[in-house]
mmCIF file of C-alpha atoms in Angstrom:
data_model
loop_
_atom_site.group_PDB
_atom_site.id
_atom_site.type_symbol
_atom_site.label_atom_id
_atom_site.label_comp_id
_atom_site.label_asym_id
_atom_site.label_seq_id
_atom_site.Cartn_x
_atom_site.Cartn_y
_atom_site.Cartn_z
ATOM 1 C CA GLU Q 1 -23.341 -46.497 37.688
ATOM 2 C CA ARG Q 2 -26.975 -47.395 37.963
ATOM 3 C CA PHE Q 3 -25.325 -51.517 38.116
ATOM 4 C CA ALA Q 4 -22.882 -50.415 40.930
ATOM 5 C CA ALA Q 5 -25.401 -48.783 42.949
ATOM 6 C CA ALA Q 6 -27.522 -51.556 43.164
ATOM 7 C CA ARG Q 7 -24.903 -53.348 44.942
ATOM 8 C CA PRO Q 8 -24.533 -52.578 48.251
ATOM 9 C CA SER Q 9 -21.150 -55.054 48.668
ATOM 10 C CA TRP Q 10 -19.613 -52.879 45.788
ATOM 11 C CA ASN Q 11 -19.661 -49.381 47.311
ATOM 12 C CA ASP Q 12 -16.244 -49.017 48.329
ATOM 13 C CA LYS Q 13 -14.774 -51.256 46.118
ATOM 14 C CA VAL Q 14 -15.450 -49.557 42.527
ATOM 15 C CA ASN Q 15 -15.187 -45.844 41.491
ATOM 16 C CA ILE Q 16 -16.791 -44.421 38.467
ATOM 17 C CA ALA Q 17 -15.322 -41.441 36.872
ATOM 18 C CA SER Q 18 -16.654 -40.143 33.315
ATOM 19 C CA TYR Q 19 -13.930 -38.098 31.812
ATOM 20 C CA GLY Q 20 -16.479 -37.444 27.986
ATOM 21 C CA ARG Q 21 -17.286 -34.543 28.785
ATOM 22 C CA GLU Q 22 -13.831 -33.055 29.299
ATOM 23 C CA ARG Q 23 -11.939 -34.791 26.767
ATOM 24 C CA LEU Q 24 -14.490 -34.015 24.163
ATOM 25 C CA ASP Q 25 -13.807 -30.223 25.504
ATOM 26 C CA GLN Q 26 -10.248 -30.896 24.687
ATOM 27 C CA ALA Q 27 -11.042 -32.213 21.401
ATOM 28 C CA SER Q 28 -13.175 -29.450 20.205
ATOM 29 C CA ARG Q 29 -10.935 -26.557 21.737
ATOM 30 C CA GLY Q 30 -7.379 -28.530 19.752
ATOM 31 C CA ILE Q 31 -9.777 -28.550 16.433
ATOM 32 C CA LEU Q 32 -10.120 -24.660 16.879
ATOM 33 C CA ILE Q 33 -6.101 -24.386 17.599
ATOM 34 C CA PHE Q 34 -6.115 -26.241 14.286
ATOM 35 C CA LYS Q 35 -8.001 -24.412 12.595
ATOM 36 C CA MET Q 36 -6.943 -20.932 13.192
ATOM 37 C CA LEU Q 37 -3.510 -22.018 12.502
ATOM 38 C CA MET Q 38 -4.373 -22.730 9.327
ATOM 39 C CA GLY Q 39 -6.125 -19.743 9.190
ATOM 40 C CA ALA Q 40 -2.861 -17.801 9.980
ATOM 41 C CA PHE Q 41 -1.202 -19.596 7.152
ATOM 42 C CA THR Q 42 -3.405 -19.027 4.880
ATOM 43 C CA ALA Q 43 -3.408 -15.236 5.678
ATOM 44 C CA ILE Q 44 0.409 -15.684 5.434
ATOM 45 C CA SER Q 45 0.188 -17.050 2.340
ATOM 46 C CA LEU Q 46 -2.328 -14.667 0.667
ATOM 47 C CA VAL Q 47 0.099 -12.069 1.986
ATOM 48 C CA VAL Q 48 3.194 -13.150 0.363
ATOM 49 C CA GLY Q 49 0.990 -13.859 -2.959
ATOM 50 C CA GLY Q 50 -0.160 -10.260 -2.839
ATOM 51 C CA ILE Q 51 3.616 -8.908 -2.277
ATOM 52 C CA GLY Q 52 4.331 -10.964 -5.048
ATOM 53 C CA ILE Q 53 1.924 -9.554 -7.265
ATOM 54 C CA MET Q 54 3.263 -6.366 -6.573
ATOM 55 C CA ASN Q 55 6.778 -6.700 -7.339
ATOM 56 C CA VAL Q 56 6.369 -8.450 -10.903
ATOM 57 C CA LEU Q 57 3.693 -5.290 -11.510
ATOM 58 C CA LEU Q 58 6.290 -2.496 -10.138
ATOM 59 C CA ALA Q 59 9.027 -4.388 -12.237
ATOM 60 C CA SER Q 60 6.830 -4.286 -15.086
ATOM 61 C CA ILE Q 61 5.917 -0.408 -15.065
ATOM 62 C CA LEU Q 62 9.663 -0.096 -14.205
ATOM 63 C CA GLU Q 63 10.330 -2.027 -17.768
ATOM 64 C CA ARG Q 64 7.720 -0.540 -19.685
ATOM 65 C CA THR Q 65 7.950 2.880 -18.754
ATOM 66 C CA ARG Q 66 8.206 4.451 -22.595
ATOM 67 C CA GLU Q 67 4.969 2.252 -23.405
ATOM 68 C CA ILE Q 68 3.607 3.750 -20.914
ATOM 69 C CA GLY Q 69 4.970 7.432 -21.872
ATOM 70 C CA ILE Q 70 3.855 6.817 -25.401
ATOM 71 C CA ARG Q 71 -0.136 5.606 -24.356
ATOM 72 C CA LYS Q 72 -0.027 9.187 -22.603
ATOM 73 C CA ALA Q 73 1.279 11.317 -24.778
ATOM 74 C CA VAL Q 74 -1.147 9.670 -27.954
ATOM 75 C CA GLY Q 75 -4.358 10.525 -25.413
ATOM 76 C CA ALA Q 76 -4.849 7.554 -22.607
ATOM 77 C CA ARG Q 77 -6.115 9.137 -19.701
ATOM 78 C CA ARG Q 78 -5.092 7.892 -16.092
ATOM 79 C CA ARG Q 79 -7.722 5.972 -15.786
ATOM 80 C CA ASP Q 80 -7.431 4.155 -19.008
ATOM 81 C CA VAL Q 81 -3.562 3.445 -17.932
ATOM 82 C CA LEU Q 82 -4.970 2.297 -14.312
ATOM 83 C CA ARG Q 83 -7.049 0.267 -15.563
ATOM 84 C CA GLN Q 84 -4.506 -1.706 -17.836
ATOM 85 C CA PHE Q 85 -2.343 -2.760 -15.025
ATOM 86 C CA LEU Q 86 -5.384 -3.594 -12.696
ATOM 87 C CA VAL Q 87 -6.463 -6.273 -15.244
ATOM 88 C CA GLU Q 88 -2.929 -7.433 -15.267
ATOM 89 C CA ALA Q 89 -2.890 -7.458 -11.725
ATOM 90 C CA MET Q 90 -6.415 -9.864 -12.125
ATOM 91 C CA THR Q 91 -5.043 -11.816 -14.392
ATOM 92 C CA ILE Q 92 -2.075 -12.273 -12.500
ATOM 93 C CA SER Q 93 -4.611 -13.481 -9.677
ATOM 94 C CA VAL Q 94 -6.864 -15.230 -11.556
ATOM 95 C CA ALA Q 95 -4.296 -17.636 -13.168
ATOM 96 C CA GLY Q 96 -2.537 -17.868 -9.690
ATOM 97 C CA THR Q 97 -4.931 -18.709 -7.877
ATOM 98 C CA ALA Q 98 -6.495 -21.887 -10.830
ATOM 99 C CA ALA Q 99 -2.924 -22.871 -10.405
ATOM 100 C CA GLY Q 100 -3.036 -22.824 -5.840
ATOM 101 C CA VAL Q 101 -6.771 -24.109 -6.632
ATOM 102 C CA ALA Q 102 -5.531 -27.345 -8.595
ATOM 103 C CA LEU Q 103 -2.114 -27.754 -6.801
ATOM 104 C CA GLY Q 104 -3.749 -27.685 -3.316
ATOM 105 C CA LEU Q 105 -6.773 -30.236 -4.466
ATOM 106 C CA ALA Q 106 -3.938 -32.304 -5.462
ATOM 107 C CA THR Q 107 -2.050 -32.296 -3.061
ATOM 108 C CA ALA Q 108 -4.888 -32.857 -0.255
ATOM 109 C CA PHE Q 109 -6.322 -35.872 -2.321
ATOM 110 C CA ALA Q 110 -2.968 -37.230 -2.783
ATOM 111 C CA ALA Q 111 -1.938 -36.736 0.808
ATOM 112 C CA THR Q 112 -4.618 -38.564 2.367
ATOM 113 C CA ALA Q 113 -4.346 -41.343 0.053
ATOM 114 C CA ILE Q 114 -0.963 -41.931 1.476
ATOM 115 C CA ILE Q 115 -2.344 -41.451 4.849
ATOM 116 C CA ARG Q 116 -5.172 -44.460 4.252
ATOM 117 C CA ALA Q 117 -2.644 -46.553 2.697
ATOM 118 C CA ARG Q 118 -0.240 -46.321 5.619
ATOM 119 C CA THR Q 119 -2.559 -46.438 8.391
ATOM 120 C CA GLU Q 120 -5.989 -47.819 7.301
ATOM 121 C CA ALA Q 121 -7.753 -45.108 8.780
ATOM 122 C CA ALA Q 122 -10.901 -43.503 7.317
ATOM 123 C CA LEU Q 123 -9.536 -40.185 6.147
ATOM 124 C CA TYR Q 124 -10.765 -38.667 2.911
ATOM 125 C CA ALA Q 125 -9.936 -34.842 1.317
ATOM 126 C CA ALA Q 126 -13.519 -32.711 1.189
ATOM 127 C CA VAL Q 127 -14.317 -29.879 -0.673
ATOM 128 C CA THR Q 128 -16.918 -27.901 -0.828
ATOM 129 C CA TRP Q 129 -18.098 -25.410 -3.387
ATOM 130 C CA GLN Q 130 -18.509 -22.795 -0.886
ATOM 131 C CA THR Q 131 -14.450 -23.130 -0.081
ATOM 132 C CA LEU Q 132 -13.427 -22.806 -3.604
ATOM 133 C CA ALA Q 133 -15.603 -19.618 -4.029
ATOM 134 C CA VAL Q 134 -14.642 -17.982 -0.893
ATOM 135 C CA THR Q 135 -10.852 -19.257 -1.640
ATOM 136 C CA GLY Q 136 -11.184 -17.957 -5.258
ATOM 137 C CA VAL Q 137 -12.529 -14.424 -4.115
ATOM 138 C CA ALA Q 138 -9.932 -13.723 -1.136
ATOM 139 C CA ALA Q 139 -6.954 -14.498 -3.804
ATOM 140 C CA VAL Q 140 -8.177 -12.229 -5.893
ATOM 141 C CA ALA Q 141 -9.152 -9.733 -3.911
ATOM 142 C CA VAL Q 142 -5.582 -9.610 -2.595
ATOM 143 C CA GLY Q 143 -4.289 -9.854 -6.335
ATOM 144 C CA VAL Q 144 -6.099 -6.584 -6.990
ATOM 145 C CA ALA Q 145 -5.249 -4.940 -4.039
ATOM 146 C CA ALA Q 146 -1.706 -5.228 -4.253
ATOM 147 C CA GLY Q 147 -1.790 -4.079 -7.693
ATOM 148 C CA LEU Q 148 -3.769 -1.128 -6.909
ATOM 149 C CA TYR Q 149 -0.575 0.789 -5.772
ATOM 150 C CA PRO Q 150 1.613 -0.234 -8.970
ATOM 151 C CA ALA Q 151 -1.341 0.857 -10.954
ATOM 152 C CA ILE Q 152 -1.797 4.190 -9.468
ATOM 153 C CA ARG Q 153 1.867 4.939 -9.180
ATOM 154 C CA ALA Q 154 2.261 3.836 -13.116
ATOM 155 C CA SER Q 155 -1.460 6.028 -13.976
ATOM 156 C CA ARG Q 156 0.796 9.014 -12.509
ATOM 157 C CA LEU Q 157 3.670 9.006 -14.511
ATOM 158 C CA SER Q 158 4.341 11.906 -16.438
ATOM 159 C CA PRO Q 159 4.729 11.351 -20.298
ATOM 160 C CA VAL Q 160 7.533 13.559 -20.623
ATOM 161 C CA GLU Q 161 9.237 11.351 -17.868
ATOM 162 C CA ALA Q 162 8.305 8.735 -19.347
ATOM 163 C CA LEU Q 163 9.752 9.106 -22.410
ATOM 164 C CA ARG Q 164 12.732 10.898 -21.451
ATOM 165 C CA THR Q 165 13.536 7.330 -19.275
ATOM 166 C CA ASP Q 166 14.795 4.296 -21.615
#
């Protein structure tokens, strides 16, 4: 703009426009939308995983109703049965989280390597320990929360009813 202003003969011939700030705002909005979309996908994945854990534990309770009845008949308290199924939910969640993190990291590094090879763009997967910690805690928390209902249901079984079922 200073260069053009220093030449009075250019006043009507040169039009200077700057779109830098508008493009930066547009790029920032696009990145925010992308982050929100990825967050929504992550939330949906966590809910689906939680439902899967709940279904596995409900099926486990149905298959082990007799075992629960025997445990309660020989003196197991409600909290013992509750603790057993919550530990199972946590074990399933931790194993699923570990497998998911490993698969996710492998996919991210493989995808960026393929993109780099095809486009010669300097694109690399970035992982922080904080992200892994938040991801792990969230996944295990969802798993334990999803296992809470089946655990409560198992702990409320009557020993007589449970032993009658086969």
